């Protein structure tokens, strides 16, 4: 199949949306991508960079090649997102074959990017497979649903090589969690804009996981303070984590005025598996 070249009007279409709210299901997006990306004879990846309210910041073509390259080079998407101050991205890549069904490589790359995005505070709002006749959305469930945190953990499979006693913290997972926390803190120092780049609930889970490694319990006030958010906002996130069953809350036996929080057994195992699946080369 010979690829066609998009004309100037087609190319500028999405750029005209800069400054407007964009959703993966928007009519303009689903009409525009097949006319520009879907007609190409080679595979390419386009990224829409969005702010916290999903306002389009930039639209760029970052990569040519198959989804396998995303598994090898995932960092360039997030480096660009952080440089632009983006809180979310919509990914779109084409299948020149015309088959919109995701390949095993597509699924693996998407799962890896969702996990890495959670670490870095950049939401993968959707990954679209584009062909001439339309788009296929690989992530159909909106991440803003109340069950989003629980649904996120359902993506995880048991990590190969994760050996630890149930209810304890895996040393490999703890090392990777510390690395993620270090990158989070470095990002705060260099970029700031906590309200735009923060992923508070996930950051709280990481903090609780690292305290579990040391056998320490954390008070709600200390957890909220460590999030660097306004207290009322931080408390709402703690309440959602407790309601979802990912965090357990109990009264401090030494001070009834204070409440302590820890990861639930379910969350502890899922975070173990999550961080055991990562290696340092993802941070290069």
PDB file of C-alpha atoms in Angstrom:
ATOM      1  CA  UNK A   1       0.000   0.000   0.000  1.00  0.00           C
ATOM      2  CA  UNK A   2       1.330   3.399  -0.955  1.00  0.00           C
ATOM      3  CA  UNK A   3       1.054   6.008   1.754  1.00  0.00           C
ATOM      4  CA  UNK A   4      -0.457   9.382   1.001  1.00  0.00           C
ATOM      5  CA  UNK A   5       0.824  12.705   2.237  1.00  0.00           C
ATOM      6  CA  UNK A   6      -1.566  14.745   4.416  1.00  0.00           C
ATOM      7  CA  UNK A   7      -2.259  18.213   3.043  1.00  0.00           C
ATOM      8  CA  UNK A   8      -1.589  21.413   4.988  1.00  0.00           C
ATOM      9  CA  UNK A   9      -5.189  21.755   6.194  1.00  0.00           C
ATOM     10  CA  UNK A  10      -5.151  18.222   7.573  1.00  0.00           C
ATOM     11  CA  UNK A  11      -1.842  18.728   9.352  1.00  0.00           C
ATOM     12  CA  UNK A  12      -2.913  21.972  10.987  1.00  0.00           C
ATOM     13  CA  UNK A  13      -6.272  20.611  12.147  1.00  0.00           C
ATOM     14  CA  UNK A  14      -5.234  19.370  15.574  1.00  0.00           C
ATOM     15  CA  UNK A  15      -2.873  22.266  16.174  1.00  0.00           C
ATOM     16  CA  UNK A  16      -5.907  24.524  15.830  1.00  0.00           C
ATOM     17  CA  UNK A  17      -7.302  22.803  18.928  1.00  0.00           C
ATOM     18  CA  UNK A  18      -4.408  24.042  21.076  1.00  0.00           C
ATOM     19  CA  UNK A  19      -5.881  25.773  24.105  1.00  0.00           C
ATOM     20  CA  UNK A  20      -9.114  23.755  23.915  1.00  0.00           C
ATOM     21  CA  UNK A  21     -10.202  20.724  25.913  1.00  0.00           C
ATOM     22  CA  UNK A  22      -9.616  17.449  24.081  1.00  0.00           C
ATOM     23  CA  UNK A  23     -10.950  14.017  24.996  1.00  0.00           C
ATOM     24  CA  UNK A  24     -10.029  10.680  23.373  1.00  0.00           C
ATOM     25  CA  UNK A  25     -13.587  10.329  22.105  1.00  0.00           C
ATOM     26  CA  UNK A  26     -13.892  13.793  20.597  1.00  0.00           C
ATOM     27  CA  UNK A  27     -15.328  13.869  17.070  1.00  0.00           C
ATOM     28  CA  UNK A  28     -12.607  16.180  15.740  1.00  0.00           C
ATOM     29  CA  UNK A  29      -9.859  13.869  16.988  1.00  0.00           C
ATOM     30  CA  UNK A  30     -11.445  10.697  15.612  1.00  0.00           C
ATOM     31  CA  UNK A  31     -12.074  12.319  12.237  1.00  0.00           C
ATOM     32  CA  UNK A  32      -8.665  13.960  11.987  1.00  0.00           C
ATOM     33  CA  UNK A  33      -6.346  11.094  12.938  1.00  0.00           C
ATOM     34  CA  UNK A  34      -7.537   8.623  10.255  1.00  0.00           C
ATOM     35  CA  UNK A  35      -7.109  11.354   7.622  1.00  0.00           C
ATOM     36  CA  UNK A  36      -3.508  12.120   8.632  1.00  0.00           C
ATOM     37  CA  UNK A  37      -2.017   9.227  10.568  1.00  0.00           C
ATOM     38  CA  UNK A  38      -4.222   6.423   9.226  1.00  0.00           C
ATOM     39  CA  UNK A  39      -3.145   6.918   5.619  1.00  0.00           C
ATOM     40  CA  UNK A  40       0.580   6.476   6.244  1.00  0.00           C
ATOM     41  CA  UNK A  41       2.388   3.440   4.818  1.00  0.00           C
ATOM     42  CA  UNK A  42       4.725   3.261   7.823  1.00  0.00           C
ATOM     43  CA  UNK A  43       3.985   3.081  11.547  1.00  0.00           C
ATOM     44  CA  UNK A  44       4.237   6.349  13.445  1.00  0.00           C
ATOM     45  CA  UNK A  45       3.366   7.600  16.927  1.00  0.00           C
ATOM     46  CA  UNK A  46       1.688  10.929  17.605  1.00  0.00           C
ATOM     47  CA  UNK A  47       1.232  12.376  21.086  1.00  0.00           C
ATOM     48  CA  UNK A  48      -1.240  14.963  22.309  1.00  0.00           C
ATOM     49  CA  UNK A  49       0.064  16.675  25.452  1.00  0.00           C
ATOM     50  CA  UNK A  50      -2.646  17.865  27.855  1.00  0.00           C
ATOM     51  CA  UNK A  51      -2.706  19.865  31.059  1.00  0.00           C
ATOM     52  CA  UNK A  52      -4.551  18.841  34.233  1.00  0.00           C
ATOM     53  CA  UNK A  53      -7.910  19.886  32.737  1.00  0.00           C
ATOM     54  CA  UNK A  54      -7.108  18.058  29.472  1.00  0.00           C
ATOM     55  CA  UNK A  55      -6.513  21.307  27.603  1.00  0.00           C
ATOM     56  CA  UNK A  56      -4.307  20.639  24.573  1.00  0.00           C
ATOM     57  CA  UNK A  57      -0.798  22.040  25.062  1.00  0.00           C
ATOM     58  CA  UNK A  58       0.914  20.543  22.027  1.00  0.00           C
ATOM     59  CA  UNK A  59       0.494  17.860  19.356  1.00  0.00           C
ATOM     60  CA  UNK A  60       3.662  16.227  18.047  1.00  0.00           C
ATOM     61  CA  UNK A  61       4.779  13.229  16.000  1.00  0.00           C
ATOM     62  CA  UNK A  62       7.552  11.710  18.096  1.00  0.00           C
ATOM     63  CA  UNK A  63       8.381   8.330  16.651  1.00  0.00           C
ATOM     64  CA  UNK A  64       8.379   6.197  13.544  1.00  0.00           C
ATOM     65  CA  UNK A  65       8.381   2.446  14.052  1.00  0.00           C
ATOM     66  CA  UNK A  66       6.398  -0.281  15.749  1.00  0.00           C
ATOM     67  CA  UNK A  67       5.089  -0.463  19.311  1.00  0.00           C
ATOM     68  CA  UNK A  68       8.143  -2.581  20.097  1.00  0.00           C
ATOM     69  CA  UNK A  69      10.165   0.647  20.123  1.00  0.00           C
ATOM     70  CA  UNK A  70       7.937   1.971  22.896  1.00  0.00           C
ATOM     71  CA  UNK A  71       9.068  -0.944  25.049  1.00  0.00           C
ATOM     72  CA  UNK A  72      12.703  -0.089  24.370  1.00  0.00           C
ATOM     73  CA  UNK A  73      12.448   3.707  24.512  1.00  0.00           C
ATOM     74  CA  UNK A  74       9.533   4.693  26.801  1.00  0.00           C
ATOM     75  CA  UNK A  75      11.323   7.619  28.426  1.00  0.00           C
ATOM     76  CA  UNK A  76      11.211  10.069  25.506  1.00  0.00           C
ATOM     77  CA  UNK A  77       7.424  10.498  25.808  1.00  0.00           C
ATOM     78  CA  UNK A  78       7.621  11.375  29.493  1.00  0.00           C
ATOM     79  CA  UNK A  79      10.678  13.589  29.145  1.00  0.00           C
ATOM     80  CA  UNK A  80       8.801  15.622  26.554  1.00  0.00           C
ATOM     81  CA  UNK A  81       5.644  15.666  28.690  1.00  0.00           C
ATOM     82  CA  UNK A  82       7.516  16.980  31.715  1.00  0.00           C
ATOM     83  CA  UNK A  83       9.326  19.557  29.604  1.00  0.00           C
ATOM     84  CA  UNK A  84       5.953  20.861  28.376  1.00  0.00           C
ATOM     85  CA  UNK A  85       4.378  20.728  31.841  1.00  0.00           C
ATOM     86  CA  UNK A  86       1.816  18.166  30.660  1.00  0.00           C
ATOM     87  CA  UNK A  87      -0.223  16.172  33.165  1.00  0.00           C
ATOM     88  CA  UNK A  88      -1.684  13.738  30.628  1.00  0.00           C
ATOM     89  CA  UNK A  89      -1.103  12.441  27.115  1.00  0.00           C
ATOM     90  CA  UNK A  90      -3.183  10.821  24.416  1.00  0.00           C
ATOM     91  CA  UNK A  91      -1.116   8.414  22.323  1.00  0.00           C
ATOM     92  CA  UNK A  92      -2.046   7.518  18.759  1.00  0.00           C
ATOM     93  CA  UNK A  93      -0.243   5.159  16.417  1.00  0.00           C
ATOM     94  CA  UNK A  94      -1.320   3.717  13.104  1.00  0.00           C
ATOM     95  CA  UNK A  95      -1.550   0.203  11.693  1.00  0.00           C
ATOM     96  CA  UNK A  96      -0.707   0.416   7.966  1.00  0.00           C
ATOM     97  CA  UNK A  97      -2.235  -3.051   7.560  1.00  0.00           C
ATOM     98  CA  UNK A  98      -5.674  -1.561   8.207  1.00  0.00           C
ATOM     99  CA  UNK A  99      -6.332  -3.956  11.103  1.00  0.00           C
ATOM    100  CA  UNK A 100      -7.328  -1.893  14.180  1.00  0.00           C
ATOM    101  CA  UNK A 101      -6.930  -4.776  16.611  1.00  0.00           C
ATOM    102  CA  UNK A 102      -4.083  -4.303  19.150  1.00  0.00           C
ATOM    103  CA  UNK A 103      -1.108  -6.608  18.781  1.00  0.00           C
ATOM    104  CA  UNK A 104       0.569  -8.279  21.789  1.00  0.00           C
ATOM    105  CA  UNK A 105       3.305  -5.633  21.465  1.00  0.00           C
ATOM    106  CA  UNK A 106       0.667  -2.869  21.549  1.00  0.00           C
ATOM    107  CA  UNK A 107      -0.831  -4.277  24.737  1.00  0.00           C
ATOM    108  CA  UNK A 108       2.533  -4.768  26.411  1.00  0.00           C
ATOM    109  CA  UNK A 109       3.740  -1.279  25.476  1.00  0.00           C
ATOM    110  CA  UNK A 110       0.522   0.333  26.683  1.00  0.00           C
ATOM    111  CA  UNK A 111       0.602  -1.478  30.010  1.00  0.00           C
ATOM    112  CA  UNK A 112       4.252  -0.490  30.502  1.00  0.00           C
ATOM    113  CA  UNK A 113       3.526   3.160  29.688  1.00  0.00           C
ATOM    114  CA  UNK A 114       0.530   3.285  32.046  1.00  0.00           C
ATOM    115  CA  UNK A 115       2.697   1.934  34.864  1.00  0.00           C
ATOM    116  CA  UNK A 116       5.565   4.299  34.183  1.00  0.00           C
ATOM    117  CA  UNK A 117       3.166   7.217  33.838  1.00  0.00           C
ATOM    118  CA  UNK A 118       1.776   6.483  37.282  1.00  0.00           C
ATOM    119  CA  UNK A 119       5.280   6.728  38.690  1.00  0.00           C
ATOM    120  CA  UNK A 120       5.977  10.050  36.986  1.00  0.00           C
ATOM    121  CA  UNK A 121       2.574  11.641  37.495  1.00  0.00           C
ATOM    122  CA  UNK A 122       1.704  11.705  33.794  1.00  0.00           C
ATOM    123  CA  UNK A 123      -1.634  10.098  32.926  1.00  0.00           C
ATOM    124  CA  UNK A 124      -1.970   7.965  29.806  1.00  0.00           C
ATOM    125  CA  UNK A 125      -5.465   9.200  28.991  1.00  0.00           C
ATOM    126  CA  UNK A 126      -5.811   6.879  25.989  1.00  0.00           C
ATOM    127  CA  UNK A 127      -3.841   4.916  23.436  1.00  0.00           C
ATOM    128  CA  UNK A 128      -5.548   4.973  20.045  1.00  0.00           C
ATOM    129  CA  UNK A 129      -4.846   2.592  17.171  1.00  0.00           C
ATOM    130  CA  UNK A 130      -5.549   4.488  13.959  1.00  0.00           C
ATOM    131  CA  UNK A 131      -6.481   3.096  10.535  1.00  0.00           C
ATOM    132  CA  UNK A 132      -8.091   4.720   7.500  1.00  0.00           C
ATOM    133  CA  UNK A 133     -11.614   3.964   8.620  1.00  0.00           C
ATOM    134  CA  UNK A 134     -11.368   4.990  12.257  1.00  0.00           C
ATOM    135  CA  UNK A 135      -9.723   4.605  15.679  1.00  0.00           C
ATOM    136  CA  UNK A 136      -9.680   1.837  18.279  1.00  0.00           C
ATOM    137  CA  UNK A 137      -9.350   2.933  21.929  1.00  0.00           C
ATOM    138  CA  UNK A 138      -7.191   0.556  23.961  1.00  0.00           C
ATOM    139  CA  UNK A 139      -8.027   2.141  27.326  1.00  0.00           C
ATOM    140  CA  UNK A 140     -11.766   2.520  27.484  1.00  0.00           C
ATOM    141  CA  UNK A 141     -12.294   3.125  31.231  1.00  0.00           C
ATOM    142  CA  UNK A 142     -11.877   6.792  32.261  1.00  0.00           C
ATOM    143  CA  UNK A 143      -9.197   7.096  34.922  1.00  0.00           C
ATOM    144  CA  UNK A 144     -11.282   9.690  36.776  1.00  0.00           C
ATOM    145  CA  UNK A 145     -13.742   7.052  37.985  1.00  0.00           C
ATOM    146  CA  UNK A 146     -13.763   6.487  41.793  1.00  0.00           C
ATOM    147  CA  UNK A 147     -12.528   2.942  41.227  1.00  0.00           C
ATOM    148  CA  UNK A 148      -9.551   4.075  39.170  1.00  0.00           C
ATOM    149  CA  UNK A 149      -6.908   3.122  41.748  1.00  0.00           C
ATOM    150  CA  UNK A 150      -8.340  -0.354  42.222  1.00  0.00           C
ATOM    151  CA  UNK A 151      -8.716  -0.773  38.458  1.00  0.00           C
ATOM    152  CA  UNK A 152      -5.086   0.259  37.991  1.00  0.00           C
ATOM    153  CA  UNK A 153      -3.874  -2.566  40.192  1.00  0.00           C
ATOM    154  CA  UNK A 154      -5.922  -5.050  38.177  1.00  0.00           C
ATOM    155  CA  UNK A 155      -3.503  -4.396  35.295  1.00  0.00           C
ATOM    156  CA  UNK A 156      -0.667  -6.009  37.187  1.00  0.00           C
ATOM    157  CA  UNK A 157       0.353  -9.605  36.814  1.00  0.00           C
ATOM    158  CA  UNK A 158       2.663 -11.413  39.173  1.00  0.00           C
ATOM    159  CA  UNK A 159       6.122 -10.117  38.519  1.00  0.00           C
ATOM    160  CA  UNK A 160       8.701 -12.735  37.486  1.00  0.00           C
ATOM    161  CA  UNK A 161      11.428 -13.102  40.052  1.00  0.00           C
ATOM    162  CA  UNK A 162       9.436 -11.433  42.848  1.00  0.00           C
ATOM    163  CA  UNK A 163      10.324 -13.596  45.835  1.00  0.00           C
ATOM    164  CA  UNK A 164       9.205 -12.505  49.297  1.00  0.00           C
ATOM    165  CA  UNK A 165       7.061 -13.693  52.147  1.00  0.00           C
ATOM    166  CA  UNK A 166       3.442 -12.712  51.738  1.00  0.00           C
ATOM    167  CA  UNK A 167       2.729  -9.602  53.811  1.00  0.00           C
ATOM    168  CA  UNK A 168       6.348  -8.407  53.620  1.00  0.00           C
ATOM    169  CA  UNK A 169       8.104  -5.942  51.328  1.00  0.00           C
ATOM    170  CA  UNK A 170      10.247  -7.347  48.520  1.00  0.00           C
ATOM    171  CA  UNK A 171      13.769  -5.784  48.585  1.00  0.00           C
ATOM    172  CA  UNK A 172      13.729  -5.309  44.797  1.00  0.00           C
ATOM    173  CA  UNK A 173      10.367  -3.575  44.962  1.00  0.00           C
ATOM    174  CA  UNK A 174      11.534  -1.350  47.816  1.00  0.00           C
ATOM    175  CA  UNK A 175      14.633  -0.289  45.867  1.00  0.00           C
ATOM    176  CA  UNK A 176      12.561   0.631  42.823  1.00  0.00           C
ATOM    177  CA  UNK A 177      10.011   2.445  44.994  1.00  0.00           C
ATOM    178  CA  UNK A 178      12.790   4.529  46.548  1.00  0.00           C
ATOM    179  CA  UNK A 179      14.017   5.330  43.052  1.00  0.00           C
ATOM    180  CA  UNK A 180      10.516   6.434  42.016  1.00  0.00           C
ATOM    181  CA  UNK A 181      10.183   8.572  45.141  1.00  0.00           C
ATOM    182  CA  UNK A 182      13.576  10.133  44.453  1.00  0.00           C
ATOM    183  CA  UNK A 183      12.558  11.068  40.913  1.00  0.00           C
ATOM    184  CA  UNK A 184       9.306  12.502  42.248  1.00  0.00           C
ATOM    185  CA  UNK A 185      11.157  14.692  44.741  1.00  0.00           C
ATOM    186  CA  UNK A 186      13.675  15.762  42.131  1.00  0.00           C
ATOM    187  CA  UNK A 187      10.847  16.708  39.797  1.00  0.00           C
ATOM    188  CA  UNK A 188       9.315  18.829  42.547  1.00  0.00           C
ATOM    189  CA  UNK A 189      12.622  20.620  43.092  1.00  0.00           C
ATOM    190  CA  UNK A 190      13.348  21.295  39.431  1.00  0.00           C
ATOM    191  CA  UNK A 191       9.900  21.970  38.008  1.00  0.00           C
ATOM    192  CA  UNK A 192       7.611  22.792  40.920  1.00  0.00           C
ATOM    193  CA  UNK A 193       3.962  23.231  39.897  1.00  0.00           C
ATOM    194  CA  UNK A 194       2.782  20.583  42.367  1.00  0.00           C
ATOM    195  CA  UNK A 195      -0.860  21.117  41.506  1.00  0.00           C
ATOM    196  CA  UNK A 196      -0.133  20.218  37.875  1.00  0.00           C
ATOM    197  CA  UNK A 197       2.438  17.431  38.190  1.00  0.00           C
ATOM    198  CA  UNK A 198       1.398  15.697  41.401  1.00  0.00           C
ATOM    199  CA  UNK A 199      -0.312  12.311  41.526  1.00  0.00           C
ATOM    200  CA  UNK A 200      -1.177  12.504  45.237  1.00  0.00           C
ATOM    201  CA  UNK A 201      -2.898   9.173  45.853  1.00  0.00           C
ATOM    202  CA  UNK A 202      -0.122   7.235  44.115  1.00  0.00           C
ATOM    203  CA  UNK A 203       2.552   9.209  45.951  1.00  0.00           C
ATOM    204  CA  UNK A 204       0.840   8.341  49.238  1.00  0.00           C
ATOM    205  CA  UNK A 205       0.843   4.640  48.351  1.00  0.00           C
ATOM    206  CA  UNK A 206       4.571   4.808  47.626  1.00  0.00           C
ATOM    207  CA  UNK A 207       5.224   6.553  50.951  1.00  0.00           C
ATOM    208  CA  UNK A 208       3.188   3.971  52.862  1.00  0.00           C
ATOM    209  CA  UNK A 209       4.989   1.164  51.030  1.00  0.00           C
ATOM    210  CA  UNK A 210       8.401   2.541  52.027  1.00  0.00           C
ATOM    211  CA  UNK A 211       7.270   2.946  55.639  1.00  0.00           C
ATOM    212  CA  UNK A 212       6.027  -0.660  55.569  1.00  0.00           C
ATOM    213  CA  UNK A 213       9.545  -1.732  54.581  1.00  0.00           C
ATOM    214  CA  UNK A 214      10.804  -0.158  57.814  1.00  0.00           C
ATOM    215  CA  UNK A 215       7.942  -1.583  59.849  1.00  0.00           C
ATOM    216  CA  UNK A 216       6.682   1.910  60.651  1.00  0.00           C
ATOM    217  CA  UNK A 217       3.106   3.120  60.890  1.00  0.00           C
ATOM    218  CA  UNK A 218       2.214   6.573  59.634  1.00  0.00           C
ATOM    219  CA  UNK A 219      -0.236   9.051  61.073  1.00  0.00           C
ATOM    220  CA  UNK A 220      -2.774  10.593  58.716  1.00  0.00           C
ATOM    221  CA  UNK A 221      -1.426  14.062  59.439  1.00  0.00           C
ATOM    222  CA  UNK A 222       2.147  13.007  58.601  1.00  0.00           C
ATOM    223  CA  UNK A 223       1.017  11.358  55.347  1.00  0.00           C
ATOM    224  CA  UNK A 224      -0.897  14.495  54.354  1.00  0.00           C
ATOM    225  CA  UNK A 225       2.011  16.760  55.239  1.00  0.00           C
ATOM    226  CA  UNK A 226       4.390  14.674  53.125  1.00  0.00           C
ATOM    227  CA  UNK A 227       2.141  15.065  50.080  1.00  0.00           C
ATOM    228  CA  UNK A 228       2.877  18.831  49.980  1.00  0.00           C
ATOM    229  CA  UNK A 229      -0.831  19.458  49.282  1.00  0.00           C
ATOM    230  CA  UNK A 230      -3.292  21.636  51.194  1.00  0.00           C
ATOM    231  CA  UNK A 231      -4.483  19.606  54.193  1.00  0.00           C
ATOM    232  CA  UNK A 232      -8.114  19.471  53.063  1.00  0.00           C
ATOM    233  CA  UNK A 233      -7.096  18.171  49.613  1.00  0.00           C
ATOM    234  CA  UNK A 234      -4.717  15.595  51.076  1.00  0.00           C
ATOM    235  CA  UNK A 235      -7.381  14.365  53.499  1.00  0.00           C
ATOM    236  CA  UNK A 236      -9.784  13.774  50.607  1.00  0.00           C
ATOM    237  CA  UNK A 237      -7.205  11.547  48.921  1.00  0.00           C
ATOM    238  CA  UNK A 238      -6.624   9.590  52.130  1.00  0.00           C
ATOM    239  CA  UNK A 239     -10.364   9.093  52.499  1.00  0.00           C
ATOM    240  CA  UNK A 240     -10.635   7.788  48.923  1.00  0.00           C
ATOM    241  CA  UNK A 241      -7.753   5.369  49.503  1.00  0.00           C
ATOM    242  CA  UNK A 242      -9.449   4.054  52.634  1.00  0.00           C
ATOM    243  CA  UNK A 243     -12.812   3.753  50.884  1.00  0.00           C
ATOM    244  CA  UNK A 244     -11.212   1.811  48.026  1.00  0.00           C
ATOM    245  CA  UNK A 245      -9.732  -0.736  50.441  1.00  0.00           C
ATOM    246  CA  UNK A 246      -6.150   0.078  49.476  1.00  0.00           C
ATOM    247  CA  UNK A 247      -5.371   1.681  52.837  1.00  0.00           C
ATOM    248  CA  UNK A 248      -6.504   0.680  56.333  1.00  0.00           C
ATOM    249  CA  UNK A 249      -7.060   3.136  59.157  1.00  0.00           C
ATOM    250  CA  UNK A 250      -6.930   2.518  62.908  1.00  0.00           C
ATOM    251  CA  UNK A 251      -6.793   4.548  66.096  1.00  0.00           C
ATOM    252  CA  UNK A 252      -3.315   4.995  67.573  1.00  0.00           C
ATOM    253  CA  UNK A 253      -3.304   2.778  70.705  1.00  0.00           C
ATOM    254  CA  UNK A 254      -0.993   5.288  72.412  1.00  0.00           C
ATOM    255  CA  UNK A 255      -3.005   8.380  71.513  1.00  0.00           C
ATOM    256  CA  UNK A 256      -6.717   8.027  70.772  1.00  0.00           C
ATOM    257  CA  UNK A 257      -6.759  11.480  69.198  1.00  0.00           C
ATOM    258  CA  UNK A 258      -4.560  10.258  66.347  1.00  0.00           C
ATOM    259  CA  UNK A 259      -5.263   7.818  63.499  1.00  0.00           C
ATOM    260  CA  UNK A 260      -2.666   5.597  61.821  1.00  0.00           C
ATOM    261  CA  UNK A 261      -2.781   4.337  58.221  1.00  0.00           C
ATOM    262  CA  UNK A 262      -1.098   1.398  56.511  1.00  0.00           C
ATOM    263  CA  UNK A 263      -1.380  -0.369  53.171  1.00  0.00           C
ATOM    264  CA  UNK A 264      -3.956  -3.150  53.102  1.00  0.00           C
ATOM    265  CA  UNK A 265      -2.604  -6.648  52.452  1.00  0.00           C
ATOM    266  CA  UNK A 266      -4.059  -6.508  48.951  1.00  0.00           C
ATOM    267  CA  UNK A 267      -2.396  -3.181  48.153  1.00  0.00           C
ATOM    268  CA  UNK A 268       0.920  -4.308  49.630  1.00  0.00           C
ATOM    269  CA  UNK A 269       1.061  -7.317  47.326  1.00  0.00           C
ATOM    270  CA  UNK A 270       0.035  -5.286  44.278  1.00  0.00           C
ATOM    271  CA  UNK A 271       2.658  -2.595  44.958  1.00  0.00           C
ATOM    272  CA  UNK A 272       5.253  -5.340  45.479  1.00  0.00           C
ATOM    273  CA  UNK A 273       4.386  -6.815  42.078  1.00  0.00           C
ATOM    274  CA  UNK A 274       4.271  -3.402  40.448  1.00  0.00           C
ATOM    275  CA  UNK A 275       7.717  -2.297  41.523  1.00  0.00           C
ATOM    276  CA  UNK A 276       9.283  -5.735  41.044  1.00  0.00           C
ATOM    277  CA  UNK A 277       8.426  -5.465  37.345  1.00  0.00           C
ATOM    278  CA  UNK A 278      10.686  -2.436  36.905  1.00  0.00           C
ATOM    279  CA  UNK A 279      14.384  -2.176  36.279  1.00  0.00           C
ATOM    280  CA  UNK A 280      16.647   0.829  36.465  1.00  0.00           C
ATOM    281  CA  UNK A 281      16.937   1.188  32.690  1.00  0.00           C
ATOM    282  CA  UNK A 282      13.453   2.701  32.607  1.00  0.00           C
ATOM    283  CA  UNK A 283      14.924   5.767  34.277  1.00  0.00           C
ATOM    284  CA  UNK A 284      17.802   6.356  31.905  1.00  0.00           C
TER     285      UNK A 284
END
